[in-house]
Coordinates of C-alpha atoms in Angstrom, one line a residue:
X1 CA 0.2 0.0 -0.1
X2 CA 3.2 2.3 -0.4
X3 CA 2.2 5.6 -1.6
X4 CA 5.8 6.2 -3.3
X5 CA 4.0 5.0 -6.7
X6 CA 3.0 7.8 -8.9
X7 CA -1.1 8.0 -8.8
X8 CA -3.2 9.6 -11.0
X9 CA -2.9 13.2 -11.6
X10 CA -6.0 15.4 -11.0
X11 CA -7.8 16.1 -14.5
X12 CA -10.8 17.4 -16.0
X13 CA -12.4 15.0 -18.6
X14 CA -15.8 15.3 -20.7
X15 CA -17.3 12.3 -19.5
X16 CA -20.2 10.2 -21.0
X17 CA -20.6 8.2 -17.8
X18 CA -22.8 4.7 -18.9
X19 CA -24.2 2.4 -16.8
X20 CA -24.6 0.5 -19.6
X21 CA -25.1 1.0 -23.4
X22 CA -28.4 0.2 -24.6
X23 CA -30.6 0.3 -27.6
X24 CA -34.1 1.7 -26.5
X25 CA -35.9 -0.8 -28.5
X26 CA -34.7 -3.7 -27.3
X27 CA -32.9 -3.2 -23.9
X28 CA -29.9 -4.8 -25.3
X29 CA -26.4 -3.6 -24.4
X30 CA -24.3 -2.5 -27.7
X31 CA -20.8 -1.4 -28.0
X32 CA -20.3 2.4 -28.1
X33 CA -17.8 5.2 -27.9
X34 CA -17.8 4.4 -24.3
X35 CA -15.7 1.6 -25.0
X36 CA -12.6 3.2 -24.4
X37 CA -13.9 4.1 -21.0
X38 CA -14.1 0.8 -20.0
X39 CA -11.7 -1.4 -22.2
X40 CA -8.7 -0.7 -24.7
X41 CA -8.6 -4.1 -26.5
X42 CA -12.8 -4.5 -26.5
X43 CA -15.0 -7.5 -24.8
X44 CA -16.4 -10.5 -25.9
X45 CA -19.3 -12.5 -23.8
X46 CA -20.0 -16.3 -23.6
X47 CA -23.0 -17.2 -21.7
X48 CA -24.0 -21.3 -20.7
X49 CA -27.3 -21.7 -19.6
X50 CA -28.4 -25.2 -18.8
X51 CA -25.0 -26.5 -20.4
X52 CA -25.3 -24.5 -24.0
X53 CA -23.4 -22.0 -24.8
X54 CA -24.1 -19.2 -26.4
X55 CA -21.3 -16.8 -27.9
X56 CA -22.5 -15.0 -31.5
X57 CA -19.9 -14.0 -34.1
X58 CA -18.8 -10.5 -33.6
X59 CA -21.6 -8.1 -34.3
X60 CA -24.2 -10.9 -34.2
X61 CA -26.6 -11.8 -31.5
X62 CA -27.8 -15.0 -29.6
X63 CA -31.4 -14.8 -27.7
X64 CA -33.1 -16.9 -25.0
X65 CA -36.8 -17.2 -24.3
X66 CA -38.4 -18.7 -21.8
X67 CA -36.5 -21.4 -20.2
X68 CA -36.6 -23.1 -16.9
X69 CA -33.0 -23.3 -15.6
X70 CA -31.9 -26.2 -13.8
X71 CA -28.1 -25.2 -13.0
X72 CA -26.2 -21.6 -12.6
X73 CA -25.7 -19.8 -15.1
X74 CA -21.9 -18.7 -16.4
X75 CA -21.2 -15.6 -17.9
X76 CA -17.3 -15.8 -19.3
X77 CA -16.0 -12.4 -20.6
X78 CA -12.6 -11.4 -21.5
X79 CA -12.2 -8.8 -18.7
X80 CA -15.0 -9.9 -16.5
X81 CA -16.8 -13.0 -15.5
X82 CA -19.7 -14.2 -13.0
X83 CA -22.1 -16.8 -12.1
X84 CA -26.2 -16.1 -11.6
X85 CA -27.8 -18.6 -9.7
X86 CA -31.5 -19.2 -10.5
X87 CA -32.7 -20.6 -7.1
X88 CA -31.7 -17.2 -5.3
X89 CA -30.9 -15.1 -8.4
X90 CA -28.2 -13.9 -6.7
X91 CA -25.1 -12.8 -8.6
X92 CA -21.7 -14.4 -7.5
X93 CA -17.5 -14.4 -7.4
X94 CA -18.3 -10.9 -10.0
X95 CA -14.5 -11.2 -11.1
X96 CA -11.9 -8.8 -12.5
X97 CA -9.9 -11.3 -14.7
X98 CA -6.8 -8.8 -15.4
X99 CA -6.2 -9.5 -19.1
X100 CA -4.0 -7.3 -20.6
X101 CA -5.6 -4.0 -21.2
X102 CA -4.6 -0.2 -20.4
X103 CA -8.0 0.6 -18.5
X104 CA -7.5 -3.0 -16.2
X105 CA -7.0 -2.6 -12.6
X106 CA -5.5 -6.1 -11.7
X107 CA -3.3 -8.1 -13.4
X108 CA -4.9 -11.4 -11.9
X109 CA -8.0 -12.7 -11.7
X110 CA -9.7 -11.2 -8.6
X111 CA -13.2 -11.7 -7.0
X112 CA -14.8 -7.9 -6.9
X113 CA -17.6 -9.3 -5.3
X114 CA -18.3 -12.8 -3.6
X115 CA -21.9 -11.9 -4.0
X116 CA -24.7 -9.4 -5.1
X117 CA -27.8 -11.3 -3.8
X118 CA -31.4 -10.5 -3.3
X119 CA -33.4 -11.0 0.0
X120 CA -36.3 -13.0 -1.8
X121 CA -39.3 -15.5 0.0
X122 CA -40.0 -18.7 -0.9
X123 CA -43.1 -17.4 -2.7
X124 CA -41.2 -14.4 -4.2
X125 CA -38.9 -16.7 -6.0
X126 CA -41.3 -19.4 -7.0
X127 CA -41.7 -20.8 -10.4
X128 CA -38.1 -18.6 -11.6
X129 CA -37.8 -18.9 -15.4
X130 CA -35.3 -17.0 -17.9
X131 CA -37.7 -14.8 -19.5
X132 CA -35.0 -13.4 -22.0
X133 CA -31.6 -13.7 -22.7
X134 CA -29.2 -11.4 -25.3
X135 CA -25.9 -11.4 -25.8
X136 CA -24.1 -9.4 -28.2
X137 CA -20.2 -8.9 -28.6
X138 CA -19.4 -7.5 -24.9
X139 CA -22.8 -7.1 -23.6
X140 CA -25.4 -9.2 -21.9
X141 CA -29.7 -8.7 -20.5
X142 CA -31.0 -11.1 -18.8
X143 CA -34.8 -11.0 -17.1
X144 CA -36.0 -13.6 -15.0
X145 CA -39.4 -13.8 -14.1
X146 CA -41.0 -15.4 -11.2
X147 CA -44.9 -16.0 -9.9
X148 CA -44.7 -12.7 -8.0
X149 CA -42.1 -10.2 -10.2
X150 CA -38.9 -10.2 -12.1
X151 CA -35.2 -9.2 -12.1
X152 CA -33.1 -7.7 -14.7
X153 CA -29.8 -8.1 -14.8
X154 CA -27.3 -6.1 -17.3
X155 CA -23.4 -6.4 -17.6
X156 CA -20.6 -5.2 -20.1
X157 CA -17.4 -7.2 -20.5
X158 CA -15.1 -4.2 -19.4
X159 CA -12.1 -3.8 -17.4
X160 CA -13.9 -0.8 -15.6
X161 CA -16.8 1.7 -16.0
X162 CA -20.6 1.6 -15.2
X163 CA -20.4 -2.3 -16.1
X164 CA -23.2 -3.9 -14.2
X165 CA -26.2 -3.3 -12.6
X166 CA -29.5 -5.4 -11.3
X167 CA -33.2 -3.8 -11.2
X168 CA -35.7 -5.7 -9.0
X169 CA -39.3 -5.2 -9.9
X170 CA -41.6 -6.6 -7.3
X171 CA -44.6 -5.1 -5.6
X172 CA -42.8 -4.7 -2.2
X173 CA -39.0 -3.3 -2.2
X174 CA -36.2 -5.8 -2.3
X175 CA -33.3 -6.1 -0.2
X176 CA -29.8 -6.4 -2.0
X177 CA -27.2 -7.4 0.2
X178 CA -23.4 -6.9 -1.5
X179 CA -20.8 -8.9 -0.1
X180 CA -17.2 -7.7 -1.6
X181 CA -14.3 -10.4 -2.4
X182 CA -11.5 -11.4 -0.3
X183 CA -9.4 -8.9 0.1
X184 CA -11.1 -6.0 -1.0
X185 CA -13.1 -3.5 1.3
X186 CA -15.5 -0.5 1.6
X187 CA -13.4 3.1 2.6
X188 CA -14.3 6.7 3.3
X189 CA -12.0 8.4 0.0
X190 CA -9.8 10.7 1.8
X191 CA -10.3 13.2 -1.5
X192 CA -14.0 13.2 -1.6
X193 CA -15.3 12.1 1.4
X194 CA -17.4 9.2 -0.2
X195 CA -17.7 5.7 0.5
X196 CA -15.4 3.3 -2.5
X197 CA -14.2 0.1 -2.3
X198 CA -10.9 -1.4 -3.4
X199 CA -7.9 -3.1 -2.3
X200 CA -5.5 -0.8 -1.5
X201 CA -2.7 -1.9 -4.3
X202 CA -1.3 1.0 -5.7
X203 CA -1.5 1.2 -9.6
X204 CA 1.8 0.6 -11.6
X205 CA 2.6 3.5 -14.4
X206 CA 4.2 0.9 -17.4
X207 CA 5.9 -2.3 -17.4
X208 CA 4.3 -5.9 -17.8
X209 CA 1.9 -5.2 -14.6
X210 CA 1.0 -2.0 -15.4
X211 CA -2.7 -1.7 -14.1
X212 CA -4.5 1.3 -12.3
X213 CA -6.0 1.5 -8.7
X214 CA -8.7 -1.0 -8.3
X215 CA -11.5 1.5 -7.2
X216 CA -15.2 1.3 -7.6
X217 CA -18.3 2.1 -5.6
X218 CA -22.1 0.9 -5.4
X219 CA -24.5 3.1 -7.6
X220 CA -27.9 3.3 -6.2
X221 CA -31.1 4.8 -7.7
X222 CA -34.2 4.5 -5.9
X223 CA -32.6 2.8 -3.4
X224 CA -31.8 3.4 0.3
X225 CA -28.7 1.8 2.4
X226 CA -29.5 0.3 5.4
X227 CA -26.4 -1.4 6.5
X228 CA -22.4 -0.6 5.7
X229 CA -19.5 -2.1 7.2
X230 CA -15.8 -3.0 6.0
X231 CA -17.0 -6.0 3.3
X232 CA -21.1 -5.9 3.5
X233 CA -24.0 -3.2 2.2
X234 CA -27.3 -3.6 2.3
X235 CA -29.6 -1.7 0.2
X236 CA -33.6 -1.8 -0.2
X237 CA -34.3 -0.9 -3.5
X238 CA -38.0 0.1 -4.7
X239 CA -39.3 -1.7 -7.9
X240 CA -38.3 -0.1 -10.7
X241 CA -35.2 1.1 -9.0
X242 CA -31.1 -0.3 -9.5
X243 CA -28.1 -1.3 -7.6
X244 CA -25.1 -0.6 -10.5
X245 CA -21.8 -1.2 -9.8
X246 CA -19.3 1.4 -10.9
X247 CA -15.4 0.6 -11.1
X248 CA -12.1 2.8 -11.9
X249 CA -12.5 6.8 -12.3
X250 CA -16.1 7.0 -12.4
X251 CA -16.1 5.8 -9.3
X252 CA -14.5 8.2 -7.7
X253 CA -15.3 11.8 -10.0
X254 CA -16.9 14.9 -8.2
X255 CA -20.3 14.2 -9.2
X256 CA -23.6 14.7 -7.6
X257 CA -24.9 11.1 -9.1
X258 CA -27.5 9.9 -11.3
X259 CA -30.8 11.0 -11.4
X260 CA -33.8 8.7 -9.7
X261 CA -35.7 6.8 -12.3
X262 CA -38.3 4.1 -11.6
X263 CA -38.1 2.5 -14.7
X264 CA -35.6 1.5 -17.4
X265 CA -33.1 2.9 -15.5
X266 CA -30.3 3.5 -18.1
X267 CA -27.8 5.4 -19.7
X268 CA -29.8 8.6 -19.7
X269 CA -30.1 8.5 -16.1
X270 CA -26.4 9.1 -15.9
X271 CA -24.5 12.3 -15.4
X272 CA -23.0 14.0 -18.7
X273 CA -20.6 16.8 -18.3
X274 CA -16.9 17.7 -17.5
X275 CA -15.9 16.2 -14.3
X276 CA -13.0 16.5 -11.9
X277 CA -11.4 13.1 -11.3
X278 CA -8.9 13.3 -8.1
X279 CA -5.6 11.5 -7.3
X280 CA -6.1 8.0 -6.1
X281 CA -6.5 7.9 -2.3
X282 CA -3.3 6.7 -0.1
X283 CA -3.4 3.6 2.1
X284 CA -7.2 3.6 2.3
X285 CA -8.4 2.6 5.8
X286 CA -11.5 0.0 5.8
X287 CA -14.7 1.3 7.5
X288 CA -14.6 0.5 11.1
X289 CA -10.9 -0.7 10.9

């Protein structure tokens, strides 16, 4: 955690911060100019459902409609990977791979979140089905339906940026529990006063092991935080709200946050403008530590 390694200097950049890149008509995330902020080499998701892997050719898409899912769904990308368990509708082992990329924040596979799990009753989980899955290049949209509601998961195969979100839609607010991976912790950023998470490893500017500092934050819309410690946060999310995850510069820039929305929370609810990015934090301390 030495602070001798040069850190990113303050800068102003014109931001087009995207939680996801979407096509309004279909909701499918697609590559865009924002890719430069998430990955320099591109991404490519392969998704395995019930033993069948969907990995369409570049520029093509694969779609799955209304299937019962008997085993966990694996989402494998160049820059990140994770598993969705249909029995809980939770996301597990959200991992940055550390593949070579100018935007990477790790150099080896690193579990950022051990789990992101909605707290649902057995009745709310009853009759779970994968209503739809769309896979195209570096983006996926998965919608699960149950007897009581639905959950939408969107992800982008980037090394950083706004590349993941969960959107529950049930009759009552849903608790989402986020648990960080081994070695990661929440801390108060000394430059912004806001809560970030990371592993405290300084950036390396050059060489084969070059990487940025691992920094992230929870990104809520129409959600209230009910618990916080060094490794876990709990959020109550209203129907149509969402919990996103933001990594890298987008997680620390000095912004007021996204606008509230209660339906189709997408890129248009994010911030667009000139936003300052502070230096990397030095020797961050876990909350409660």
